[in-house]
Amino acid sequence: LPQSYEDAARWYRVAAEQGHAEAQCNLGYLHANGLGVEESQEKAFHWYKQAADNGDMTALANLITYYWTGRVVPTSYEKAREIIKTVFEKEPSAMEPISNFFNNCIAEMIQKGMKEETALINQASLGNYVAIEALGILYANQENYSKAYLKFKEGAELGLPHSQYALAMLYLDGLGIKENINNALLWLNKSVSQHYAPAQFQLGGHYLLGDIVKQDRNKGLNLIKLAAENGHEEAISLLESYGL
């Protein structure tokens, strides 16, 4: 096993040059951070791009920051947005470090004296999905559901599981948009497919009750079990009440 970043870089390079996607991604990371190799954003981008072309979603997600900031390649918010949607559809967990990046983009604007809502609007207009979803939550908390609907819809179409869930709830309750059970179920199922616990619990409850879907207690309990496994407290409590 490699004993240092220098050793790791040598092994990764051998595998990367043979077309191994994970090694290409790892070599890109080492170059991006100057670990065991020279720090070079150009080389980092090169290896991330090679890995992304070979199907590595973590590498593809890392390309977002380059298109967003204009490092190495020209700034392209449109390209960043395309990648965001692709990665959320295929491997949402790969977006976690990118969420931190986008949070920092918002924080920097606020630190410079911009009001939070203004900073969120600015970043959301560029395609910062953290800002898009945060605006949806802000407007929902203000009970401005028509604005919340627009932001959650935008986030849902990008593939954000919370936005998909929140949009489903607006359709279900007729808030900010006309009640539409079919659309509610559509977005609930999309959120469930990304293992989002609140959506699993919500849909599971509907299957238990048989109110907006055909009753299926087994399916309902299975969904609630999944939500509990993902740490949803109400799901855990409900299963305990069933003695499960």
mmCIF file of C-alpha atoms in Angstrom:
data_model
loop_
_atom_site.group_PDB
_atom_site.id
_atom_site.type_symbol
_atom_site.label_atom_id
_atom_site.label_comp_id
_atom_site.label_asym_id
_atom_site.label_seq_id
_atom_site.Cartn_x
_atom_site.Cartn_y
_atom_site.Cartn_z
ATOM 1 C CA LEU A 1 0.000 0.000 0.000
ATOM 2 C CA PRO A 2 1.240 3.569 -0.655
ATOM 3 C CA GLN A 3 2.983 4.997 2.399
ATOM 4 C CA SER A 4 2.912 8.664 1.340
ATOM 5 C CA TYR A 5 1.237 11.046 -1.081
ATOM 6 C CA GLU A 6 4.312 10.737 -3.302
ATOM 7 C CA ASP A 7 3.906 6.946 -3.404
ATOM 8 C CA ALA A 8 0.168 7.297 -3.996
ATOM 9 C CA ALA A 9 0.765 9.708 -6.864
ATOM 10 C CA ARG A 10 3.133 7.264 -8.573
ATOM 11 C CA TRP A 11 0.670 4.391 -8.304
ATOM 12 C CA TYR A 12 -2.275 6.558 -9.363
ATOM 13 C CA ARG A 13 -0.343 7.845 -12.386
ATOM 14 C CA VAL A 14 0.433 4.325 -13.589
ATOM 15 C CA ALA A 15 -3.236 3.340 -13.326
ATOM 16 C CA ALA A 16 -4.468 6.686 -14.664
ATOM 17 C CA GLU A 17 -2.388 6.409 -17.798
ATOM 18 C CA GLN A 18 -3.960 2.991 -18.350
ATOM 19 C CA GLY A 19 -7.413 4.590 -18.278
ATOM 20 C CA HIS A 20 -8.500 3.715 -14.710
ATOM 21 C CA ALA A 21 -11.176 6.303 -13.879
ATOM 22 C CA GLU A 22 -10.864 6.261 -10.077
ATOM 23 C CA ALA A 23 -7.078 6.625 -10.296
ATOM 24 C CA GLN A 24 -7.512 9.519 -12.724
ATOM 25 C CA CYS A 25 -9.883 11.214 -10.302
ATOM 26 C CA ASN A 26 -7.527 10.655 -7.372
ATOM 27 C CA LEU A 27 -4.554 11.980 -9.332
ATOM 28 C CA GLY A 28 -6.621 15.041 -10.181
ATOM 29 C CA TYR A 29 -7.323 15.551 -6.494
ATOM 30 C CA LEU A 30 -3.628 15.331 -5.631
ATOM 31 C CA HIS A 31 -2.742 17.937 -8.255
ATOM 32 C CA ALA A 32 -5.619 20.199 -7.157
ATOM 33 C CA ASN A 33 -4.284 20.210 -3.593
ATOM 34 C CA GLY A 34 -0.540 19.837 -4.168
ATOM 35 C CA LEU A 35 -0.343 16.534 -2.318
ATOM 36 C CA GLY A 36 2.714 14.524 -3.316
ATOM 37 C CA VAL A 37 2.845 16.327 -6.670
ATOM 38 C CA GLU A 38 3.090 19.916 -7.831
ATOM 39 C CA GLU A 39 -0.106 21.896 -7.333
ATOM 40 C CA SER A 40 -1.495 22.459 -10.801
ATOM 41 C CA GLN A 41 -5.114 23.246 -11.511
ATOM 42 C CA GLU A 42 -4.459 22.605 -15.200
ATOM 43 C CA LYS A 43 -3.287 19.054 -14.475
ATOM 44 C CA ALA A 44 -6.076 18.575 -11.949
ATOM 45 C CA PHE A 45 -8.658 19.600 -14.540
ATOM 46 C CA HIS A 46 -7.042 17.323 -17.126
ATOM 47 C CA TRP A 47 -7.271 14.239 -14.916
ATOM 48 C CA TYR A 48 -10.734 15.092 -13.594
ATOM 49 C CA LYS A 49 -11.913 15.470 -17.204
ATOM 50 C CA GLN A 50 -10.332 12.151 -18.189
ATOM 51 C CA ALA A 51 -12.003 10.425 -15.245
ATOM 52 C CA ALA A 52 -15.354 12.109 -15.956
ATOM 53 C CA ASP A 53 -15.189 10.970 -19.587
ATOM 54 C CA ASN A 54 -14.678 7.469 -18.201
ATOM 55 C CA GLY A 55 -17.843 7.728 -16.094
ATOM 56 C CA ASP A 56 -16.518 8.842 -12.690
ATOM 57 C CA MET A 57 -19.219 11.025 -11.114
ATOM 58 C CA THR A 58 -16.971 12.426 -8.375
ATOM 59 C CA ALA A 59 -14.585 13.704 -11.038
ATOM 60 C CA LEU A 60 -17.479 15.138 -13.053
ATOM 61 C CA ALA A 61 -18.750 16.946 -9.953
ATOM 62 C CA ASN A 62 -15.297 18.431 -9.371
ATOM 63 C CA LEU A 63 -15.383 19.984 -12.831
ATOM 64 C CA ILE A 64 -18.262 22.199 -11.664
ATOM 65 C CA THR A 65 -15.971 24.438 -9.623
ATOM 66 C CA TYR A 66 -13.712 25.046 -12.632
ATOM 67 C CA TYR A 67 -16.571 26.097 -14.887
ATOM 68 C CA TRP A 68 -18.036 28.184 -12.073
ATOM 69 C CA THR A 69 -14.864 30.102 -11.206
ATOM 70 C CA GLY A 70 -13.250 30.277 -14.629
ATOM 71 C CA ARG A 71 -10.101 28.491 -13.505
ATOM 72 C CA VAL A 72 -8.359 26.750 -16.416
ATOM 73 C CA VAL A 73 -11.482 26.934 -18.620
ATOM 74 C CA PRO A 74 -13.725 29.909 -19.451
ATOM 75 C CA THR A 75 -16.510 30.565 -16.954
ATOM 76 C CA SER A 76 -19.690 28.771 -17.991
ATOM 77 C CA TYR A 77 -22.568 28.717 -15.521
ATOM 78 C CA GLU A 78 -24.615 26.879 -18.149
ATOM 79 C CA LYS A 79 -22.062 24.060 -18.339
ATOM 80 C CA ALA A 80 -21.865 23.908 -14.529
ATOM 81 C CA ARG A 81 -25.648 23.643 -14.372
ATOM 82 C CA GLU A 82 -25.691 20.800 -16.910
ATOM 83 C CA ILE A 83 -23.159 18.879 -14.839
ATOM 84 C CA ILE A 84 -25.082 19.518 -11.610
ATOM 85 C CA LYS A 85 -28.208 17.966 -13.111
ATOM 86 C CA THR A 86 -26.298 14.973 -14.482
ATOM 87 C CA VAL A 87 -24.553 14.172 -11.210
ATOM 88 C CA PHE A 88 -27.714 14.547 -9.119
ATOM 89 C CA GLU A 89 -29.471 12.130 -11.465
ATOM 90 C CA LYS A 90 -26.696 9.525 -11.383
ATOM 91 C CA GLU A 91 -24.849 9.825 -8.064
ATOM 92 C CA PRO A 92 -26.167 12.511 -5.661
ATOM 93 C CA SER A 93 -23.622 11.669 -2.957
ATOM 94 C CA ALA A 94 -20.856 12.959 -5.255
ATOM 95 C CA MET A 95 -22.301 16.468 -4.842
ATOM 96 C CA GLU A 96 -21.593 16.778 -1.107
ATOM 97 C CA PRO A 97 -18.223 18.585 -1.422
ATOM 98 C CA ILE A 98 -19.653 20.765 -4.183
ATOM 99 C CA SER A 99 -22.446 21.820 -1.815
ATOM 100 C CA ASN A 100 -19.734 23.093 0.549
ATOM 101 C CA PHE A 101 -18.213 25.059 -2.325
ATOM 102 C CA PHE A 102 -21.554 26.693 -3.147
ATOM 103 C CA ASN A 103 -22.232 27.451 0.517
ATOM 104 C CA ASN A 104 -18.892 29.245 0.626
ATOM 105 C CA CYS A 105 -19.822 31.271 -2.458
ATOM 106 C CA ILE A 106 -22.916 32.535 -0.619
ATOM 107 C CA ALA A 107 -21.024 33.147 2.631
ATOM 108 C CA GLU A 108 -18.390 35.234 0.854
ATOM 109 C CA MET A 109 -21.043 37.577 -0.527
ATOM 110 C CA ILE A 110 -22.672 37.963 2.883
ATOM 111 C CA GLN A 111 -19.283 38.643 4.497
ATOM 112 C CA LYS A 112 -18.789 41.445 1.977
ATOM 113 C CA GLY A 113 -21.899 43.139 3.357
ATOM 114 C CA MET A 114 -24.640 41.810 1.112
ATOM 115 C CA LYS A 115 -27.955 40.901 2.751
ATOM 116 C CA GLU A 116 -28.637 37.182 2.906
ATOM 117 C CA GLU A 117 -31.687 37.206 0.636
ATOM 118 C CA THR A 118 -29.896 39.399 -1.916
ATOM 119 C CA ALA A 119 -26.886 37.066 -1.878
ATOM 120 C CA LEU A 120 -29.150 34.060 -2.368
ATOM 121 C CA ILE A 121 -30.992 35.717 -5.264
ATOM 122 C CA ASN A 122 -27.682 36.659 -6.896
ATOM 123 C CA GLN A 123 -26.226 33.164 -6.577
ATOM 124 C CA ALA A 124 -29.479 31.429 -7.546
ATOM 125 C CA SER A 125 -29.614 33.458 -10.766
ATOM 126 C CA LEU A 126 -26.243 31.932 -11.726
ATOM 127 C CA GLY A 127 -27.398 28.384 -10.977
ATOM 128 C CA ASN A 128 -26.062 27.908 -7.438
ATOM 129 C CA TYR A 129 -28.382 25.077 -6.413
ATOM 130 C CA VAL A 130 -27.733 25.611 -2.695
ATOM 131 C CA ALA A 131 -29.018 29.170 -3.078
ATOM 132 C CA ILE A 132 -31.993 28.047 -5.189
ATOM 133 C CA GLU A 133 -33.123 25.611 -2.504
ATOM 134 C CA ALA A 134 -32.376 28.048 0.329
ATOM 135 C CA LEU A 135 -34.608 30.625 -1.326
ATOM 136 C CA GLY A 136 -37.397 28.075 -1.587
ATOM 137 C CA ILE A 137 -37.101 27.369 2.130
ATOM 138 C CA LEU A 138 -36.929 31.089 2.943
ATOM 139 C CA TYR A 139 -40.059 31.869 0.934
ATOM 140 C CA ALA A 140 -41.917 28.879 2.395
ATOM 141 C CA ASN A 141 -41.073 30.057 5.915
ATOM 142 C CA GLN A 142 -42.426 33.488 4.952
ATOM 143 C CA GLU A 143 -45.561 31.701 3.654
ATOM 144 C CA ASN A 144 -44.882 33.161 0.218
ATOM 145 C CA TYR A 145 -45.764 29.869 -1.406
ATOM 146 C CA SER A 146 -45.958 31.106 -4.992
ATOM 147 C CA LYS A 147 -42.289 32.130 -4.832
ATOM 148 C CA ALA A 148 -41.399 28.989 -2.890
ATOM 149 C CA TYR A 149 -43.051 26.912 -5.618
ATOM 150 C CA LEU A 150 -40.917 28.502 -8.340
ATOM 151 C CA LYS A 151 -37.659 27.869 -6.481
ATOM 152 C CA PHE A 152 -38.505 24.345 -5.394
ATOM 153 C CA LYS A 153 -39.568 23.559 -8.968
ATOM 154 C CA GLU A 154 -36.243 24.862 -10.241
ATOM 155 C CA GLY A 155 -34.370 22.819 -7.647
ATOM 156 C CA ALA A 156 -36.496 19.737 -8.295
ATOM 157 C CA GLU A 157 -35.784 19.871 -12.010
ATOM 158 C CA LEU A 158 -32.060 20.016 -11.209
ATOM 159 C CA GLY A 159 -32.511 16.816 -9.228
ATOM 160 C CA LEU A 160 -32.359 18.095 -5.637
ATOM 161 C CA PRO A 161 -34.140 15.538 -3.432
ATOM 162 C CA HIS A 162 -35.329 18.062 -0.819
ATOM 163 C CA SER A 163 -36.700 20.365 -3.515
ATOM 164 C CA GLN A 164 -38.486 17.414 -5.101
ATOM 165 C CA TYR A 165 -40.044 16.549 -1.740
ATOM 166 C CA ALA A 166 -40.963 20.158 -0.960
ATOM 167 C CA LEU A 167 -42.493 20.610 -4.414
ATOM 168 C CA ALA A 168 -44.547 17.446 -3.892
ATOM 169 C CA MET A 169 -45.873 18.814 -0.603
ATOM 170 C CA LEU A 170 -46.895 22.105 -2.253
ATOM 171 C CA TYR A 171 -48.809 20.146 -4.918
ATOM 172 C CA LEU A 172 -50.341 17.946 -2.232
ATOM 173 C CA ASP A 173 -51.535 20.884 -0.118
ATOM 174 C CA GLY A 174 -52.338 23.258 -2.975
ATOM 175 C CA LEU A 175 -49.937 25.911 -1.717
ATOM 176 C CA GLY A 176 -48.585 28.340 -4.307
ATOM 177 C CA ILE A 177 -49.970 26.106 -7.040
ATOM 178 C CA LYS A 178 -53.236 24.301 -7.727
ATOM 179 C CA GLU A 179 -53.527 20.987 -5.892
ATOM 180 C CA ASN A 180 -52.393 18.145 -8.115
ATOM 181 C CA ILE A 181 -52.105 14.674 -6.593
ATOM 182 C CA ASN A 182 -50.477 13.174 -9.687
ATOM 183 C CA ASN A 183 -47.715 15.772 -9.658
ATOM 184 C CA ALA A 184 -47.306 15.332 -5.911
ATOM 185 C CA LEU A 185 -46.776 11.590 -6.372
ATOM 186 C CA LEU A 186 -44.450 12.152 -9.321
ATOM 187 C CA TRP A 187 -42.075 14.336 -7.291
ATOM 188 C CA LEU A 188 -42.403 12.254 -4.132
ATOM 189 C CA ASN A 189 -41.306 9.192 -6.066
ATOM 190 C CA LYS A 190 -38.368 11.063 -7.598
ATOM 191 C CA SER A 191 -37.252 12.119 -4.126
ATOM 192 C CA VAL A 192 -37.721 8.582 -2.785
ATOM 193 C CA SER A 193 -35.548 7.272 -5.605
ATOM 194 C CA GLN A 194 -32.739 9.390 -4.137
ATOM 195 C CA HIS A 195 -33.271 7.820 -0.709
ATOM 196 C CA TYR A 196 -34.549 11.051 0.869
ATOM 197 C CA ALA A 197 -35.958 10.036 4.247
ATOM 198 C CA PRO A 198 -38.810 12.598 4.575
ATOM 199 C CA ALA A 199 -40.110 11.558 1.159
ATOM 200 C CA GLN A 200 -39.837 7.872 2.069
ATOM 201 C CA PHE A 201 -41.803 8.510 5.262
ATOM 202 C CA GLN A 202 -44.434 10.641 3.525
ATOM 203 C CA LEU A 203 -45.048 8.181 0.707
ATOM 204 C CA GLY A 204 -44.968 5.252 3.111
ATOM 205 C CA GLY A 205 -47.683 6.900 5.139
ATOM 206 C CA HIS A 206 -49.888 7.310 2.089
ATOM 207 C CA TYR A 207 -49.520 3.619 1.246
ATOM 208 C CA LEU A 208 -50.462 2.713 4.817
ATOM 209 C CA LEU A 209 -53.541 4.957 4.724
ATOM 210 C CA GLY A 210 -54.525 4.325 1.108
ATOM 211 C CA ASP A 211 -55.638 7.948 0.755
ATOM 212 C CA ILE A 212 -53.998 9.148 -2.460
ATOM 213 C CA VAL A 213 -52.624 5.780 -3.589
ATOM 214 C CA LYS A 214 -54.012 2.264 -3.512
ATOM 215 C CA GLN A 215 -53.476 0.921 -0.012
ATOM 216 C CA ASP A 216 -50.473 -1.356 0.290
ATOM 217 C CA ARG A 217 -49.415 -1.842 3.889
ATOM 218 C CA ASN A 218 -46.328 -3.882 3.044
ATOM 219 C CA LYS A 219 -45.049 -1.242 0.673
ATOM 220 C CA GLY A 220 -45.873 1.466 3.185
ATOM 221 C CA LEU A 221 -44.005 -0.246 6.005
ATOM 222 C CA ASN A 222 -41.025 -0.938 3.777
ATOM 223 C CA LEU A 223 -40.774 2.728 2.869
ATOM 224 C CA ILE A 224 -41.070 3.764 6.505
ATOM 225 C CA LYS A 225 -38.367 1.239 7.428
ATOM 226 C CA LEU A 226 -36.108 2.815 4.811
ATOM 227 C CA ALA A 227 -36.816 6.261 6.264
ATOM 228 C CA ALA A 228 -35.984 4.968 9.750
ATOM 229 C CA GLU A 229 -32.735 3.484 8.463
ATOM 230 C CA ASN A 230 -31.928 6.933 7.122
ATOM 231 C CA GLY A 231 -32.460 8.457 10.570
ATOM 232 C CA HIS A 232 -36.004 9.834 10.240
ATOM 233 C CA GLU A 233 -37.198 10.202 13.856
ATOM 234 C CA GLU A 234 -40.942 10.000 13.152
ATOM 235 C CA ALA A 235 -40.376 6.836 11.156
ATOM 236 C CA ILE A 236 -38.386 5.323 14.012
ATOM 237 C CA SER A 237 -41.128 6.209 16.503
ATOM 238 C CA LEU A 238 -43.869 4.829 14.270
ATOM 239 C CA LEU A 239 -42.071 1.517 13.842
ATOM 240 C CA GLU A 240 -41.584 1.290 17.595
ATOM 241 C CA SER A 241 -45.326 1.824 18.077
ATOM 242 C CA TYR A 242 -45.918 -1.105 15.694
ATOM 243 C CA GLY A 243 -43.459 -3.156 17.707
ATOM 244 C CA LEU A 244 -41.093 -3.395 14.737
#
